């Protein structure tokens, strides 16, 4: 469907509602992942989530008669599966084991557009817009404010490792985003998403036990299964469908607002229901960081 297609006011209202669902549910997935990693190893959790979610997507498209990629079409699928799901989603989930804060993890996840700018500068050497420079400075300043009260935590190896994993995850997501823009897929991109998720689910489900980061399926408690079910249903299925619906019917700038609201949802709900600390440093630093990311997005229309 063409993005220039005009829709009725009813369709527009439904698209707004779909966007609201995305803003809320993708914010809550950070907390669901945090709950899950308290009861089972993170890589195993991410693997099971992606395996189930990918199977649902792939099963649906196969039912609709969609054909699998052929020949060289598999190359971008495999690369994006590695960047977007094995590294980005897998590492961000793994990082929560050390950070122990869904809100903090969500804020770190929101900085990936800043990586896009750095990668772009290294790649093409173009002059950076003034707004982007301001956004980078503000965004970096916001991150410094957030971690001002966590200075001592950096001497905790688990916390430091969690931060490193989370930053690697955002970097991988940035590379995946840039690669997607340069590699036009010649088959259904949404079907590709499901295949990427399924491949990653298989890989992580193998890596987790081999690396010793897995428990027997029978020993996984109900809390972890509830987390997985929530992540699959609301994080992978409903939210993606809602996002695609909104993206087809709303301006890209409006549809991308979820990236700024997700961290707010995660921080607020984390404080209300999981006793995560909501300090002035996190609140102020989060706002400053999101403002910086917004300015970068405006400068490059990411």
Short mmCIF file of C-alpha atoms in Angstrom, two decimals:
data_model
loop_
_atom_site.label_atom_id
_atom_site.label_comp_id
_atom_site.label_asym_id
_atom_site.label_seq_id
_atom_site.Cartn_x
_atom_site.Cartn_y
_atom_site.Cartn_z
CA UNK A 1 0.00 0.00 0.00
CA UNK A 2 1.35 3.39 -0.95
CA UNK A 3 2.29 5.71 1.92
CA UNK A 4 0.59 8.46 -0.07
CA UNK A 5 -2.77 6.72 0.15
CA UNK A 6 -5.36 8.84 1.89
CA UNK A 7 -7.31 7.32 4.74
CA UNK A 8 -10.56 8.21 6.42
CA UNK A 9 -10.65 9.94 9.79
CA UNK A 10 -11.74 6.62 11.29
CA UNK A 11 -8.67 4.89 9.89
CA UNK A 12 -6.49 7.76 11.17
CA UNK A 13 -7.94 7.39 14.66
CA UNK A 14 -7.27 3.65 14.59
CA UNK A 15 -3.68 4.36 13.53
CA UNK A 16 -3.26 6.75 16.46
CA UNK A 17 -4.64 4.08 18.79
CA UNK A 18 -2.24 1.53 17.30
CA UNK A 19 0.65 3.93 17.91
CA UNK A 20 -0.44 4.37 21.53
CA UNK A 21 -0.32 0.58 21.93
CA UNK A 22 3.22 0.53 20.53
CA UNK A 23 4.37 3.36 22.81
CA UNK A 24 3.04 1.52 25.85
CA UNK A 25 3.76 -2.13 25.13
CA UNK A 26 7.28 -1.69 23.77
CA UNK A 27 8.04 0.30 26.91
CA UNK A 28 6.76 -2.53 29.11
CA UNK A 29 8.85 -5.18 27.35
CA UNK A 30 11.93 -3.88 29.15
CA UNK A 31 10.25 -4.62 32.46
CA UNK A 32 9.01 -8.01 31.29
CA UNK A 33 12.56 -8.92 30.26
CA UNK A 34 13.83 -7.71 33.64
CA UNK A 35 11.37 -10.01 35.41
CA UNK A 36 12.32 -12.89 33.17
CA UNK A 37 16.08 -12.63 33.76
CA UNK A 38 15.47 -12.80 37.51
CA UNK A 39 14.21 -16.36 37.06
CA UNK A 40 16.24 -17.76 34.15
CA UNK A 41 19.39 -17.00 32.12
CA UNK A 42 18.90 -14.06 29.76
CA UNK A 43 20.20 -15.66 26.57
CA UNK A 44 17.90 -18.63 27.05
CA UNK A 45 14.95 -16.31 27.65
CA UNK A 46 15.72 -14.28 24.51
CA UNK A 47 16.14 -17.48 22.50
CA UNK A 48 12.82 -18.97 23.56
CA UNK A 49 11.02 -15.66 23.01
CA UNK A 50 12.40 -15.26 19.51
CA UNK A 51 11.88 -18.91 18.64
CA UNK A 52 8.18 -18.73 19.53
CA UNK A 53 7.62 -15.25 18.06
CA UNK A 54 9.48 -16.10 14.85
CA UNK A 55 7.55 -19.35 14.47
CA UNK A 56 4.26 -17.45 14.71
CA UNK A 57 5.33 -14.96 12.03
CA UNK A 58 6.80 -17.56 9.69
CA UNK A 59 3.86 -19.90 10.18
CA UNK A 60 1.42 -17.12 9.29
CA UNK A 61 3.21 -16.13 6.09
CA UNK A 62 3.65 -19.73 5.01
CA UNK A 63 -0.08 -20.21 5.56
CA UNK A 64 -0.66 -17.19 3.30
CA UNK A 65 1.47 -18.83 0.60
CA UNK A 66 4.62 -16.70 0.96
CA UNK A 67 7.80 -18.25 -0.47
CA UNK A 68 11.11 -18.36 1.37
CA UNK A 69 14.01 -16.15 0.17
CA UNK A 70 16.14 -17.54 -2.63
CA UNK A 71 19.85 -17.41 -3.33
CA UNK A 72 21.45 -14.07 -2.48
CA UNK A 73 18.24 -12.91 -0.77
CA UNK A 74 19.39 -14.92 2.24
CA UNK A 75 22.47 -12.72 2.76
CA UNK A 76 20.71 -9.64 4.21
CA UNK A 77 18.35 -11.88 6.17
CA UNK A 78 21.25 -13.62 7.91
CA UNK A 79 23.16 -10.38 8.51
CA UNK A 80 20.10 -8.64 9.98
CA UNK A 81 19.27 -11.67 12.08
CA UNK A 82 22.75 -11.45 13.58
CA UNK A 83 22.70 -7.67 14.12
CA UNK A 84 19.09 -7.02 15.12
CA UNK A 85 18.19 -10.13 17.08
CA UNK A 86 21.20 -12.19 18.15
CA UNK A 87 23.25 -9.13 19.18
CA UNK A 88 20.80 -6.24 19.67
CA UNK A 89 17.94 -8.11 21.34
CA UNK A 90 20.06 -10.87 22.84
CA UNK A 91 22.66 -8.56 24.37
CA UNK A 92 20.14 -5.97 25.59
CA UNK A 93 18.29 -8.76 27.42
CA UNK A 94 21.55 -10.19 28.75
CA UNK A 95 22.60 -6.72 29.92
CA UNK A 96 19.58 -6.54 32.22
CA UNK A 97 21.11 -9.30 34.34
CA UNK A 98 23.77 -6.83 35.47
CA UNK A 99 21.89 -3.55 35.28
CA UNK A 100 18.81 -4.87 37.08
CA UNK A 101 16.73 -1.95 35.85
CA UNK A 102 14.30 -2.03 32.96
CA UNK A 103 14.04 1.76 32.98
CA UNK A 104 17.79 2.27 32.78
CA UNK A 105 18.04 -0.36 30.06
CA UNK A 106 15.33 1.40 28.05
CA UNK A 107 17.11 4.75 28.29
CA UNK A 108 20.37 3.20 27.08
CA UNK A 109 18.44 1.54 24.24
CA UNK A 110 17.05 4.90 23.15
CA UNK A 111 20.48 6.34 22.31
CA UNK A 112 21.01 4.21 19.20
CA UNK A 113 20.33 7.18 16.84
CA UNK A 114 23.47 8.80 18.26
CA UNK A 115 25.44 5.80 16.98
CA UNK A 116 23.87 6.32 13.56
CA UNK A 117 25.44 9.77 13.40
CA UNK A 118 28.90 8.58 14.47
CA UNK A 119 28.83 5.70 11.98
CA UNK A 120 27.64 8.04 9.24
CA UNK A 121 30.44 10.50 9.93
CA UNK A 122 33.05 7.75 9.70
CA UNK A 123 31.51 6.42 6.54
CA UNK A 124 30.84 9.45 4.33
CA UNK A 125 32.67 12.34 6.01
CA UNK A 126 29.82 14.74 5.33
CA UNK A 127 29.52 17.91 7.36
CA UNK A 128 27.36 17.43 10.41
CA UNK A 129 24.30 19.71 10.73
CA UNK A 130 24.43 22.13 13.65
CA UNK A 131 21.25 20.64 15.13
CA UNK A 132 22.88 17.20 15.11
CA UNK A 133 25.97 18.53 16.90
CA UNK A 134 23.77 20.12 19.55
CA UNK A 135 21.77 16.91 19.85
CA UNK A 136 24.90 14.81 20.30
CA UNK A 137 26.27 17.10 23.00
CA UNK A 138 22.92 17.19 24.83
CA UNK A 139 22.44 13.42 24.49
CA UNK A 140 25.90 12.67 25.84
CA UNK A 141 25.32 15.15 28.65
CA UNK A 142 22.09 13.40 29.56
CA UNK A 143 23.84 10.03 29.76
CA UNK A 144 26.47 11.58 32.05
CA UNK A 145 23.73 12.91 34.33
CA UNK A 146 22.04 9.49 34.50
CA UNK A 147 25.22 7.72 35.50
CA UNK A 148 26.41 10.40 37.91
CA UNK A 149 24.86 8.49 40.81
CA UNK A 150 26.06 5.14 39.45
CA UNK A 151 29.75 6.00 39.57
CA UNK A 152 30.45 3.50 42.33
CA UNK A 153 28.41 0.83 40.51
CA UNK A 154 30.95 0.86 37.70
CA UNK A 155 33.33 -0.86 40.11
CA UNK A 156 30.81 -3.71 40.20
CA UNK A 157 31.87 -6.08 37.38
CA UNK A 158 28.30 -7.30 36.79
CA UNK A 159 26.89 -3.79 36.42
CA UNK A 160 29.75 -2.68 34.17
CA UNK A 161 29.36 -5.79 32.02
CA UNK A 162 25.61 -5.12 31.73
CA UNK A 163 26.27 -1.55 30.56
CA UNK A 164 28.81 -2.75 27.98
CA UNK A 165 26.39 -5.37 26.65
CA UNK A 166 23.62 -2.78 26.40
CA UNK A 167 25.84 -0.34 24.50
CA UNK A 168 26.96 -3.08 22.11
CA UNK A 169 23.28 -3.90 21.56
CA UNK A 170 22.48 -0.30 20.59
CA UNK A 171 25.50 -0.22 18.27
CA UNK A 172 24.36 -3.43 16.56
CA UNK A 173 20.85 -2.02 16.14
CA UNK A 174 22.34 1.09 14.55
CA UNK A 175 24.39 -0.98 12.08
CA UNK A 176 21.32 -3.06 11.36
CA UNK A 177 19.27 0.06 10.67
CA UNK A 178 21.87 1.46 8.27
CA UNK A 179 22.28 -1.89 6.55
CA UNK A 180 18.51 -2.15 6.07
CA UNK A 181 18.47 1.26 4.36
CA UNK A 182 21.23 0.24 1.95
CA UNK A 183 19.96 -3.28 1.18
CA UNK A 184 16.60 -3.26 -0.57
CA UNK A 185 15.00 -6.65 0.05
CA UNK A 186 13.32 -8.25 -2.94
CA UNK A 187 10.72 -10.09 -0.91
CA UNK A 188 8.26 -9.30 1.88
CA UNK A 189 10.20 -7.37 4.53
CA UNK A 190 7.74 -8.43 7.25
CA UNK A 191 8.19 -12.10 6.40
CA UNK A 192 11.93 -11.42 6.54
CA UNK A 193 11.49 -10.09 10.06
CA UNK A 194 9.90 -13.35 11.16
CA UNK A 195 12.65 -15.42 9.52
CA UNK A 196 15.33 -13.29 11.21
CA UNK A 197 13.64 -13.78 14.55
CA UNK A 198 13.30 -17.53 14.03
CA UNK A 199 16.96 -17.94 12.98
CA UNK A 200 18.10 -15.95 16.00
CA UNK A 201 15.85 -18.00 18.28
CA UNK A 202 17.44 -21.22 17.05
CA UNK A 203 20.99 -19.83 17.38
CA UNK A 204 20.47 -18.44 20.89
CA UNK A 205 18.72 -21.62 22.00
CA UNK A 206 21.88 -23.51 20.99
CA UNK A 207 24.38 -20.99 22.38
CA UNK A 208 22.66 -20.72 25.79
CA UNK A 209 23.11 -24.37 26.89
CA UNK A 210 26.52 -24.76 25.21
CA UNK A 211 27.80 -21.70 27.11
CA UNK A 212 26.30 -22.97 30.35
CA UNK A 213 23.73 -20.16 30.43
CA UNK A 214 20.63 -22.33 30.44
CA UNK A 215 18.49 -24.35 32.81
CA UNK A 216 16.43 -27.47 32.04
CA UNK A 217 13.04 -26.56 30.56
CA UNK A 218 11.26 -28.34 33.40
CA UNK A 219 13.02 -26.08 35.91
CA UNK A 220 11.94 -22.80 34.32
CA UNK A 221 9.48 -21.23 36.82
CA UNK A 222 6.07 -19.93 35.89
CA UNK A 223 7.23 -16.31 36.35
CA UNK A 224 9.74 -16.74 33.54
CA UNK A 225 7.15 -18.41 31.27
CA UNK A 226 4.74 -15.56 32.00
CA UNK A 227 7.47 -13.08 31.01
CA UNK A 228 8.13 -14.99 27.78
CA UNK A 229 4.42 -15.16 26.97
CA UNK A 230 4.08 -11.41 27.52
CA UNK A 231 7.13 -10.65 25.38
CA UNK A 232 5.89 -12.86 22.54
CA UNK A 233 2.27 -11.70 22.57
CA UNK A 234 2.63 -8.01 23.35
CA UNK A 235 6.24 -7.32 22.38
CA UNK A 236 6.61 -9.37 19.20
CA UNK A 237 3.12 -9.97 17.77
CA UNK A 238 0.64 -7.26 18.79
CA UNK A 239 3.13 -4.38 18.92
CA UNK A 240 4.72 -5.14 15.56
CA UNK A 241 1.34 -5.47 13.86
CA UNK A 242 0.19 -2.22 15.49
CA UNK A 243 3.42 -0.45 14.50
CA UNK A 244 3.17 -1.53 10.87
CA UNK A 245 -0.47 -0.44 10.80
CA UNK A 246 0.44 2.97 12.23
CA UNK A 247 3.48 3.35 9.96
CA UNK A 248 1.33 2.85 6.86
CA UNK A 249 -1.21 5.48 7.90
CA UNK A 250 0.74 8.14 9.79
CA UNK A 251 3.71 10.38 8.92
CA UNK A 252 7.04 8.73 9.73
CA UNK A 253 7.93 11.53 12.15
CA UNK A 254 4.75 10.86 14.16
CA UNK A 255 5.09 7.07 14.03
CA UNK A 256 8.66 7.28 15.37
CA UNK A 257 7.53 9.01 18.56
CA UNK A 258 7.46 5.60 20.26
CA UNK A 259 11.26 5.80 20.60
CA UNK A 260 10.91 8.72 23.02
CA UNK A 261 7.95 7.41 24.99
CA UNK A 262 9.17 3.83 25.56
CA UNK A 263 11.88 4.84 28.08
CA UNK A 264 9.42 7.04 29.98
CA UNK A 265 6.95 4.16 30.24
CA UNK A 266 9.69 1.79 31.39
CA UNK A 267 11.05 4.20 34.02
CA UNK A 268 7.66 5.14 35.46
CA UNK A 269 6.26 1.61 35.58
CA UNK A 270 9.56 0.29 36.92
CA UNK A 271 9.29 2.72 39.82
CA UNK A 272 5.60 2.02 40.45
CA UNK A 273 5.57 -1.77 40.28
CA UNK A 274 9.15 -2.98 40.68
CA UNK A 275 10.55 -0.51 43.22
CA UNK A 276 13.21 0.67 40.76
CA UNK A 277 14.82 3.89 41.91
CA UNK A 278 13.34 6.98 40.25
CA UNK A 279 15.86 9.63 41.22
CA UNK A 280 16.30 13.16 40.00
CA UNK A 281 19.39 11.98 38.11
CA UNK A 282 17.44 9.36 36.13
CA UNK A 283 14.46 11.64 35.52
CA UNK A 284 16.46 14.69 34.48
CA UNK A 285 19.13 12.72 32.63
CA UNK A 286 16.49 10.69 30.78
CA UNK A 287 14.70 13.83 29.62
CA UNK A 288 17.98 15.43 28.50
CA UNK A 289 19.08 12.27 26.65
CA UNK A 290 15.76 11.88 24.85
CA UNK A 291 15.87 15.57 23.88
CA UNK A 292 19.32 15.05 22.38
CA UNK A 293 18.15 11.99 20.45
CA UNK A 294 15.13 13.94 19.21
CA UNK A 295 17.34 16.75 17.87
CA UNK A 296 19.56 14.25 16.06
CA UNK A 297 16.50 12.60 14.55
CA UNK A 298 15.22 16.00 13.42
CA UNK A 299 18.53 16.88 11.83
CA UNK A 300 18.79 13.67 9.85
CA UNK A 301 15.10 12.66 9.73
CA UNK A 302 16.04 9.16 10.88
#
